Coordinates of N, CA, C and O in Angstrom, one line a residue:
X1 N -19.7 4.4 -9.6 CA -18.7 5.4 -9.4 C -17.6 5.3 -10.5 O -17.0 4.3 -10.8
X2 N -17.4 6.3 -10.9 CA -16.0 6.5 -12.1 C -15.0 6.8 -11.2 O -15.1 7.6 -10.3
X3 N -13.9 6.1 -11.6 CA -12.9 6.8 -11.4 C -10.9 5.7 -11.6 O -10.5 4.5 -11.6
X4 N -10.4 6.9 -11.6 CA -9.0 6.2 -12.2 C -7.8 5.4 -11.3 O -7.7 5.7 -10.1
X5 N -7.2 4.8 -11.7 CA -6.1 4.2 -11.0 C -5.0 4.4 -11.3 O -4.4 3.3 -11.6
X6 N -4.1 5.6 -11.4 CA -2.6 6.1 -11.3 C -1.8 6.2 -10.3 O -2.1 6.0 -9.2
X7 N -0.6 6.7 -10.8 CA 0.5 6.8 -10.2 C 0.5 8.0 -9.6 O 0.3 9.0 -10.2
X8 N 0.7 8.0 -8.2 CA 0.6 9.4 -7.9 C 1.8 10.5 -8.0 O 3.0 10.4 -8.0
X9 N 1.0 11.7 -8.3 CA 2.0 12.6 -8.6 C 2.4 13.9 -7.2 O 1.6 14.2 -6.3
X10 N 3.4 14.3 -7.3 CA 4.2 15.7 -6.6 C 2.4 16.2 -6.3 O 2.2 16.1 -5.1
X11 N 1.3 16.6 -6.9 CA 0.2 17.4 -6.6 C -1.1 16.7 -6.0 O -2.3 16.9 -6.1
X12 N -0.3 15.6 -5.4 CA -1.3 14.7 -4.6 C -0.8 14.5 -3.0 O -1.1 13.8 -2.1
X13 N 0.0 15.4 -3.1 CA 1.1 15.4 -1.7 C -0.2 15.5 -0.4 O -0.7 14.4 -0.1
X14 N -0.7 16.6 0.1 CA -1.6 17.1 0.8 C -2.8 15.7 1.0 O -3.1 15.1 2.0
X15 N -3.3 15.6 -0.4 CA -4.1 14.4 -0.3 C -4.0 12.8 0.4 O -4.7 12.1 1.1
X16 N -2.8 12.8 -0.2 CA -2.2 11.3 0.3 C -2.0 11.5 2.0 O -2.4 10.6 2.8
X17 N -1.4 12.8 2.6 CA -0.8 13.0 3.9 C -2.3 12.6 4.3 O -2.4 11.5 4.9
X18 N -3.5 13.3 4.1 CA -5.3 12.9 4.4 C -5.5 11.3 4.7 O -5.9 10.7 5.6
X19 N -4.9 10.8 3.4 CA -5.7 9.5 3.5 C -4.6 8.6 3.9 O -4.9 7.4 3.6
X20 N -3.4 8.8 4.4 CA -2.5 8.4 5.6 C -2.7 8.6 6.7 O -2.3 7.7 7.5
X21 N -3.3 9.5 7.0 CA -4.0 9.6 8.2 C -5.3 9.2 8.7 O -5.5 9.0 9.9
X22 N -6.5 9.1 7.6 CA -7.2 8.0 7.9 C -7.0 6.6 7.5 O -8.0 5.9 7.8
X23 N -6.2 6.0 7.0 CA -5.3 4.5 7.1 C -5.1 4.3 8.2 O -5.7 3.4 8.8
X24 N -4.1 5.1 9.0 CA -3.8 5.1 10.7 C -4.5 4.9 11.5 O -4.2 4.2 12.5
X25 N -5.7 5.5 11.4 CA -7.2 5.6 12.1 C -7.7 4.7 12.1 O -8.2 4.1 13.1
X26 N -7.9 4.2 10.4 CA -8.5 2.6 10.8 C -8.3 1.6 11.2 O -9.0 0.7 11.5
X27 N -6.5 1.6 11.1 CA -5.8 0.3 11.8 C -5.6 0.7 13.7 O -5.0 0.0 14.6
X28 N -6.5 2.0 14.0 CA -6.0 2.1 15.3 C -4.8 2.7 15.7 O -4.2 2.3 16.7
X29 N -4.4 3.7 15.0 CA -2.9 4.4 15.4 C -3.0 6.0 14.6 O -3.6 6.2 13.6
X30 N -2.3 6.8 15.3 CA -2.0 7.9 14.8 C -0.5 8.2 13.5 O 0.6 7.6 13.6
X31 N -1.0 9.2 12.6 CA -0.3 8.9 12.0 C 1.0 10.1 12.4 O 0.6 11.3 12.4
X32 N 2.4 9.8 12.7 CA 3.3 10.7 13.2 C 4.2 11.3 12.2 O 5.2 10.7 11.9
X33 N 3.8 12.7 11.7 CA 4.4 13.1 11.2 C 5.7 13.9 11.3 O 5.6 15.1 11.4
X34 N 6.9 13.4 11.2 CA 7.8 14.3 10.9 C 8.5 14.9 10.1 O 8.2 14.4 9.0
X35 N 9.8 15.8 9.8 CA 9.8 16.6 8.6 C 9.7 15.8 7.7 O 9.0 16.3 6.8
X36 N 10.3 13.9 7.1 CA 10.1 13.0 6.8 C 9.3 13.3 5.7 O 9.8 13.6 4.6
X37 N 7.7 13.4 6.1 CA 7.0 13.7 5.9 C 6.9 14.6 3.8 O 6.2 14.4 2.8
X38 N 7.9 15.4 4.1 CA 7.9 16.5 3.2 C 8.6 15.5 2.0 O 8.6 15.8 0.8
X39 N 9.1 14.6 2.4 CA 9.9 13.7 1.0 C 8.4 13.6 0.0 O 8.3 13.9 -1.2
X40 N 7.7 13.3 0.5 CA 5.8 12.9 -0.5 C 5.8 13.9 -1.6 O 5.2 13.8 -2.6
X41 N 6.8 15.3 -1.1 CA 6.5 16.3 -2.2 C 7.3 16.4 -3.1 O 7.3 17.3 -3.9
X42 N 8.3 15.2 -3.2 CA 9.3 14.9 -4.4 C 9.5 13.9 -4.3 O 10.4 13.5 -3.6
X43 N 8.1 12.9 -5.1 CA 7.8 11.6 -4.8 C 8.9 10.6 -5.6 O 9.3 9.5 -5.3
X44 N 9.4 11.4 -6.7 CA 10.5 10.6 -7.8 C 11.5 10.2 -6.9 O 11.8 9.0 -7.0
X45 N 12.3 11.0 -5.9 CA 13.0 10.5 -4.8 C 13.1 9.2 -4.3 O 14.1 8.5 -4.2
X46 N 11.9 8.9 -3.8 CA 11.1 7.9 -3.0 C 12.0 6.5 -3.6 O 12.1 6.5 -4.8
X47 N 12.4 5.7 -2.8 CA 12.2 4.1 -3.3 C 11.1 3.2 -3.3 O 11.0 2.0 -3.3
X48 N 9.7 4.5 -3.3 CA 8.8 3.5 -3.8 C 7.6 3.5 -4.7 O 7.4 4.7 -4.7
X49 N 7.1 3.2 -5.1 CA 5.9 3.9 -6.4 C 4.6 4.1 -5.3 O 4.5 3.2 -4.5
X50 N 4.1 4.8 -5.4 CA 2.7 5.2 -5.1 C 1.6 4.8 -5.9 O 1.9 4.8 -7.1
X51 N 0.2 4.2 -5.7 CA -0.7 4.1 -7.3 C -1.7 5.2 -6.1 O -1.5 5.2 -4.9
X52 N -2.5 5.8 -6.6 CA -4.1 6.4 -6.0 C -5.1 6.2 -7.4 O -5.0 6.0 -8.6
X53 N -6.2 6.2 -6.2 CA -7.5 5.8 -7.1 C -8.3 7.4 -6.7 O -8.8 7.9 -5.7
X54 N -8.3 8.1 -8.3 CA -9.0 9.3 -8.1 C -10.5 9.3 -8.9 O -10.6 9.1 -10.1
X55 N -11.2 9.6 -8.3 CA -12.7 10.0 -8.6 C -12.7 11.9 -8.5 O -12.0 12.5 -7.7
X56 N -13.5 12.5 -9.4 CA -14.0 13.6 -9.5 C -13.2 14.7 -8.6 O -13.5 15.5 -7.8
X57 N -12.0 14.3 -9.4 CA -10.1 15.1 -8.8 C -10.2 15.4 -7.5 O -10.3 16.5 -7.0
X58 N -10.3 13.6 -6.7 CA -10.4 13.3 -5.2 C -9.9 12.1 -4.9 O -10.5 11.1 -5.3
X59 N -9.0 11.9 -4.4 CA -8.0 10.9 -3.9 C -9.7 10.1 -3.0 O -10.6 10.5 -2.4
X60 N -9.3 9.0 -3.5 CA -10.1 7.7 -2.5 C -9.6 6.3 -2.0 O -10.1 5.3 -1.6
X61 N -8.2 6.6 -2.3 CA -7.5 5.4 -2.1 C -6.7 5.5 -2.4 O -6.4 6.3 -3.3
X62 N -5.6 4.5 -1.8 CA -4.2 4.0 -2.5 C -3.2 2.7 -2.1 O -3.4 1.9 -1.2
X63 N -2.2 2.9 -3.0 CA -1.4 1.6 -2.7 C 0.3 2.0 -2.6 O 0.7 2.9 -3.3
X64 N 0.7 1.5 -2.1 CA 2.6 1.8 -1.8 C 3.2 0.6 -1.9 O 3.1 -0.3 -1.1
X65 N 3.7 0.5 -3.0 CA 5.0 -0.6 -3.6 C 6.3 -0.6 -3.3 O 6.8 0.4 -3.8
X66 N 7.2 -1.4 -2.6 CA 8.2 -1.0 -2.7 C 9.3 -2.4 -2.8 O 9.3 -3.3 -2.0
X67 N 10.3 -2.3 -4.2 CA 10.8 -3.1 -4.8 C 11.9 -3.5 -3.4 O 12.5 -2.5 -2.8
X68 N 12.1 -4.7 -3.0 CA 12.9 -5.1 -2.3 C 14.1 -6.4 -2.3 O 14.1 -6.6 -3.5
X69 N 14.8 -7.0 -2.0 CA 15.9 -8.0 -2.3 C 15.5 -8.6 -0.9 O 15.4 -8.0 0.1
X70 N 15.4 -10.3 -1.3 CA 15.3 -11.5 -0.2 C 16.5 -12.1 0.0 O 17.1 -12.8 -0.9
X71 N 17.0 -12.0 0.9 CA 18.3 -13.0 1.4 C 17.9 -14.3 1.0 O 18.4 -15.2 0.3
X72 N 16.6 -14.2 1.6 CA 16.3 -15.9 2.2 C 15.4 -16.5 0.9 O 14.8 -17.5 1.1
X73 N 15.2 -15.8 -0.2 CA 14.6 -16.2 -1.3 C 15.8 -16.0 -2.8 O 15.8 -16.6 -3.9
X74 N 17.0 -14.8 -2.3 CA 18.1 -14.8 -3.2 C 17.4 -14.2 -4.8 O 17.8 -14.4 -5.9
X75 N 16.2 -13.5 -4.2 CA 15.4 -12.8 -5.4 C 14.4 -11.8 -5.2 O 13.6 -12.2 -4.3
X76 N 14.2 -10.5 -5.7 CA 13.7 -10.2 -5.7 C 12.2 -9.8 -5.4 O 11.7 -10.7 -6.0
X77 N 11.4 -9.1 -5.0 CA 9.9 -9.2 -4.6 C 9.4 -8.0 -4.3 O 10.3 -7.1 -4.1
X78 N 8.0 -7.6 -4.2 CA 7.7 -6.4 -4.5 C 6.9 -6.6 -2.9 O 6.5 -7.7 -2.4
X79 N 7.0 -5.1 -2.3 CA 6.7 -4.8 -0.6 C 5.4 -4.3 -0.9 O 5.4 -3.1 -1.2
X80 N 4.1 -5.0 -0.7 CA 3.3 -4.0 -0.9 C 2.9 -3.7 0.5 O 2.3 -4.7 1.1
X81 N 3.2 -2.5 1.2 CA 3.3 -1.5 2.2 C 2.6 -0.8 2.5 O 3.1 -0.2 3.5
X82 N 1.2 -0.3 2.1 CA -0.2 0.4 2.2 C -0.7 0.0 1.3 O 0.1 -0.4 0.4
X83 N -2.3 -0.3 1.2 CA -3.4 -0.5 0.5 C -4.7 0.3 1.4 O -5.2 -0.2 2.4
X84 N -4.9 1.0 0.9 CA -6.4 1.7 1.9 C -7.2 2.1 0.7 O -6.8 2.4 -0.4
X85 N -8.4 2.0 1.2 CA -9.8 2.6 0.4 C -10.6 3.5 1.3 O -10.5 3.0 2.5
X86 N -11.2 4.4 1.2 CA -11.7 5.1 2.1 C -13.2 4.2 2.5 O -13.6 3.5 1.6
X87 N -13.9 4.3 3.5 CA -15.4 3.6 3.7 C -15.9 4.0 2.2 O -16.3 2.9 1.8
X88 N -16.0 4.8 1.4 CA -17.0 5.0 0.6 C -17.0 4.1 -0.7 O -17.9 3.8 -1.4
X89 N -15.6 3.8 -1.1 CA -15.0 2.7 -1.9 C -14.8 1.6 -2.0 O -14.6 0.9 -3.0
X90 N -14.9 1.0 -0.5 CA -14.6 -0.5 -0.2 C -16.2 -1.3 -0.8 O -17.3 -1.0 -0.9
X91 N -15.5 -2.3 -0.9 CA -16.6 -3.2 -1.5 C -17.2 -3.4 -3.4 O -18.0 -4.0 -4.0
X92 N -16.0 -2.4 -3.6 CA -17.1 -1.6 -4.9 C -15.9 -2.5 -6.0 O -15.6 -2.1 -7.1
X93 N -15.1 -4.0 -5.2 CA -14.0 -4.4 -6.5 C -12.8 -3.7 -6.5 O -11.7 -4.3 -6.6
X94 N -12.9 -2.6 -6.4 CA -11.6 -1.5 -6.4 C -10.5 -1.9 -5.7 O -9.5 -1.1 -6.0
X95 N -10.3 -2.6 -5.1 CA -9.5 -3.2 -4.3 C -8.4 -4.4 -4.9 O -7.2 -4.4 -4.9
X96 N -9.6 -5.4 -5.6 CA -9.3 -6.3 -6.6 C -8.6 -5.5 -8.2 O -8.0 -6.0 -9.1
X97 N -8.9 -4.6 -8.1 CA -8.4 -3.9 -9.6 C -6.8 -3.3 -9.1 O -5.8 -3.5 -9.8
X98 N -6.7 -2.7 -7.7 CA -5.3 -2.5 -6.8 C -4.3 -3.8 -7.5 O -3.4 -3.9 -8.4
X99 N -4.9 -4.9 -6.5 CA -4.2 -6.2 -6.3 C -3.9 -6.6 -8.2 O -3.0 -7.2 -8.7
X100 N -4.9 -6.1 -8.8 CA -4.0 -6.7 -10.4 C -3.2 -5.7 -10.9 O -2.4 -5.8 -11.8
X101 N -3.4 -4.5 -10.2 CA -2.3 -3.6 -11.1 C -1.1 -3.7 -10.3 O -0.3 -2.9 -10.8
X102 N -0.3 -4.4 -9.0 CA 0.5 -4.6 -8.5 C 0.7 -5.6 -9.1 O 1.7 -5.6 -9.7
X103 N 0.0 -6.7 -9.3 CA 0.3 -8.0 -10.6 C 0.9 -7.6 -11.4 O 2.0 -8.0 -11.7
X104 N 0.3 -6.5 -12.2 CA 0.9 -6.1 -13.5 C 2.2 -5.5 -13.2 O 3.2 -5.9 -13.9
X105 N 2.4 -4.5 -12.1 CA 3.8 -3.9 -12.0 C 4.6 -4.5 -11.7 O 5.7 -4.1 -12.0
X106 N 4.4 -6.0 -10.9 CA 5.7 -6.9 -10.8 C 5.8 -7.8 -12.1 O 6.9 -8.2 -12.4
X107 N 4.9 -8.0 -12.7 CA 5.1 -8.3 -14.4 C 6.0 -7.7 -14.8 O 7.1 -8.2 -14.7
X108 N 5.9 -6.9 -15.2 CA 6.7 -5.9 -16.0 C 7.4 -5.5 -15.3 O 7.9 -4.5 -15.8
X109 N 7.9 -5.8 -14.0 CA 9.5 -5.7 -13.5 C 10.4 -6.7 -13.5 O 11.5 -6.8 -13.0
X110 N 9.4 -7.7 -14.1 CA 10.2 -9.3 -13.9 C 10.6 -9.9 -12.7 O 11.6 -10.6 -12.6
X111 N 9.7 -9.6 -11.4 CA 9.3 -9.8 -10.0 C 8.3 -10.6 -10.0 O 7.2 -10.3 -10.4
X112 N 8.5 -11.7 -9.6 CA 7.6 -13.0 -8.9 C 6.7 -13.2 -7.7 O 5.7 -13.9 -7.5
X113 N 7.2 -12.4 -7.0 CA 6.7 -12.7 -5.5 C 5.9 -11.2 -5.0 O 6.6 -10.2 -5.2
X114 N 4.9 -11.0 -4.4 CA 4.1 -9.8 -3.8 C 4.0 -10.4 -2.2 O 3.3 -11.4 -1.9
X115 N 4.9 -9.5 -1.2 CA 4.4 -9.7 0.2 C 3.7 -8.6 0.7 O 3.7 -7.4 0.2
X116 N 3.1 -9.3 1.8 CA 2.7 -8.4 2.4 C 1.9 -8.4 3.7 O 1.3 -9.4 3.8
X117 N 1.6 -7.1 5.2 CA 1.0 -8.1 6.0 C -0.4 -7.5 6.7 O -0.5 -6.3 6.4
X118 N -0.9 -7.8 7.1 CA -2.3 -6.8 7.6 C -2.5 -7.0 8.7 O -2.0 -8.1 9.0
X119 N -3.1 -6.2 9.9 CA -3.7 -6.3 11.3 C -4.3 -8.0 11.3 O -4.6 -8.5 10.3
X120 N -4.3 -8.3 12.1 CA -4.6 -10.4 12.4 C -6.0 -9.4 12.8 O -7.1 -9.9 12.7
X121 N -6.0 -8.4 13.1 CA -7.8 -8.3 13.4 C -8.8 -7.2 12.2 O -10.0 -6.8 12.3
X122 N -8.0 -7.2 11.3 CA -8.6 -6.7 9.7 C -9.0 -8.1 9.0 O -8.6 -8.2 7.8
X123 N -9.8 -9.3 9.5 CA -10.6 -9.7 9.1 C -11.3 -9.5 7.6 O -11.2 -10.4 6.7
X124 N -11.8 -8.7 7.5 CA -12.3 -8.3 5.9 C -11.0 -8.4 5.2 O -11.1 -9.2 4.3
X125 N -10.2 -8.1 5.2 CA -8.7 -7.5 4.8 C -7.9 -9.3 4.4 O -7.5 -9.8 3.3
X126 N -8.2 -9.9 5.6 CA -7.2 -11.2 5.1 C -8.8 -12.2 4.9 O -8.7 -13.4 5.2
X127 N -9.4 -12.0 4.6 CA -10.9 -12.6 3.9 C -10.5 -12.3 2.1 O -10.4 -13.1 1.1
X128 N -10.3 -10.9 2.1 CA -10.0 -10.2 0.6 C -8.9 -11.2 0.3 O -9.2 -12.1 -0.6
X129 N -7.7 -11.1 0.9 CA -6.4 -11.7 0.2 C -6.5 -13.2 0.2 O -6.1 -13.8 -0.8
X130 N -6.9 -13.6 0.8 CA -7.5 -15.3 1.0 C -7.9 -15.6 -0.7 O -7.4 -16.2 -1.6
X131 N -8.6 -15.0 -0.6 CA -9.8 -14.4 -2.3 C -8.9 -14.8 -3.1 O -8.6 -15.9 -3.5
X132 N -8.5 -13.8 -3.1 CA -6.9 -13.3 -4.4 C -6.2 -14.9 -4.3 O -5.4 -15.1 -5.2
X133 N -6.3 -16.2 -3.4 CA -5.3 -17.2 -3.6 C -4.0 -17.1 -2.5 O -3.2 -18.0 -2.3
X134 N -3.9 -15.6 -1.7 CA -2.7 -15.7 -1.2 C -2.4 -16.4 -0.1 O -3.3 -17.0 0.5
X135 N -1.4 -16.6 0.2 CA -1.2 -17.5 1.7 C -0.6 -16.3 2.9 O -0.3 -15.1 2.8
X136 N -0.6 -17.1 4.0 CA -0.1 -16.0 5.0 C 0.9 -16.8 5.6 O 0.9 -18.0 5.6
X137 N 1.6 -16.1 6.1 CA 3.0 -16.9 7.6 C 2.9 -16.6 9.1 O 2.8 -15.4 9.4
X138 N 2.9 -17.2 9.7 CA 2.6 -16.2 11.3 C 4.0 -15.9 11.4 O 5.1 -16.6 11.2
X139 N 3.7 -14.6 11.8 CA 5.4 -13.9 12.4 C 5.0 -12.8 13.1 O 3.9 -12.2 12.8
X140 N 5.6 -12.4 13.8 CA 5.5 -10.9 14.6 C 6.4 -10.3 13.7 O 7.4 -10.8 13.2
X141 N 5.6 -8.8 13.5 CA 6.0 -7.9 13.0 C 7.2 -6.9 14.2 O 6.4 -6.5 15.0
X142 N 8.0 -6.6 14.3 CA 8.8 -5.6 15.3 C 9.5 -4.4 14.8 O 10.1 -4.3 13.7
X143 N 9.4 -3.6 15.7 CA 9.7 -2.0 16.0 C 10.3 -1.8 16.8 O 10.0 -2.1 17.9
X144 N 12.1 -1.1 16.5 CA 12.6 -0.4 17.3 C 13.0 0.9 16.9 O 13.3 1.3 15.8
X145 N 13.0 1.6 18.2 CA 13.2 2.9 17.7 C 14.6 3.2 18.0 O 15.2 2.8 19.0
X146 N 15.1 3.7 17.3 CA 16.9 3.7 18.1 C 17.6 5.6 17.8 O 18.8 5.9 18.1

């Protein structure tokens, strides 16, 4: 399969809202959109970079970066915040090509550190990052709504 690994642009809006919504699906949750939502259509706004993986001018994936500050590290580090491949892409490496081009973007922002956390029952998911060398922390993730 061909296909590219960019930054996504303002005319991938519609596409990404798609493959946000089956991300949510695979992790078991609905994805809730509200007006929020419409920020995707003036992604320069965003505090965060987008990459998508496009095949045959068709979104099949993507990744959400977002540059953050550690108290408790007193530096820097990059949030990687979504990573999805659709079923038809997984397995095909593409994943591992994601994981170096966030290598590369915290390269070249002079960023050390990539966190990040997955479902404890996405198995394939922390099998993959294991791969890559990474370590994990046990912590609960929490949600409030206020």
């Amino acid at each position: 399969m061909e296909y590219c690994i960019r930054v996504a642009q303002v005319k991938d809006h519609e596409f990404l809202l798609l493959l946000m919504k089956d991300h949510a699906h695979f992790e078991g949750h609905e994805l809730v959109l509200s007006k929020q939502h419409q920020q995707l259509g003036s992604l320069e706004s965003l505090p965060l970079t987008i990459f998508v993986v496009e095949s045959n001018n068709k979104l099949m994936g993507y990744m959400s970066v977002i540059k953050q500050f550690s108290t408790w590290d007193m530096d820097w580090y990059l949030y990687l915040d979504c990573l999805y491949l659709n079923e038809e892409t997984r397995g095909q490496g593409i994943g591992m090509e994601l994981m170096q081009k966030i290598k590369l973007f915290s390269q070249e922002n002079n960023i050390n550190t990539i966190q990040w956390q997955t479902p404890k029952d996405n198995l394939s998911a922390i099998k993959f990052y294991q791969k890559l060398g990474a370590i994990n922390k046990e912590k609960y993730r929490f949600f409030w709504s206020v």
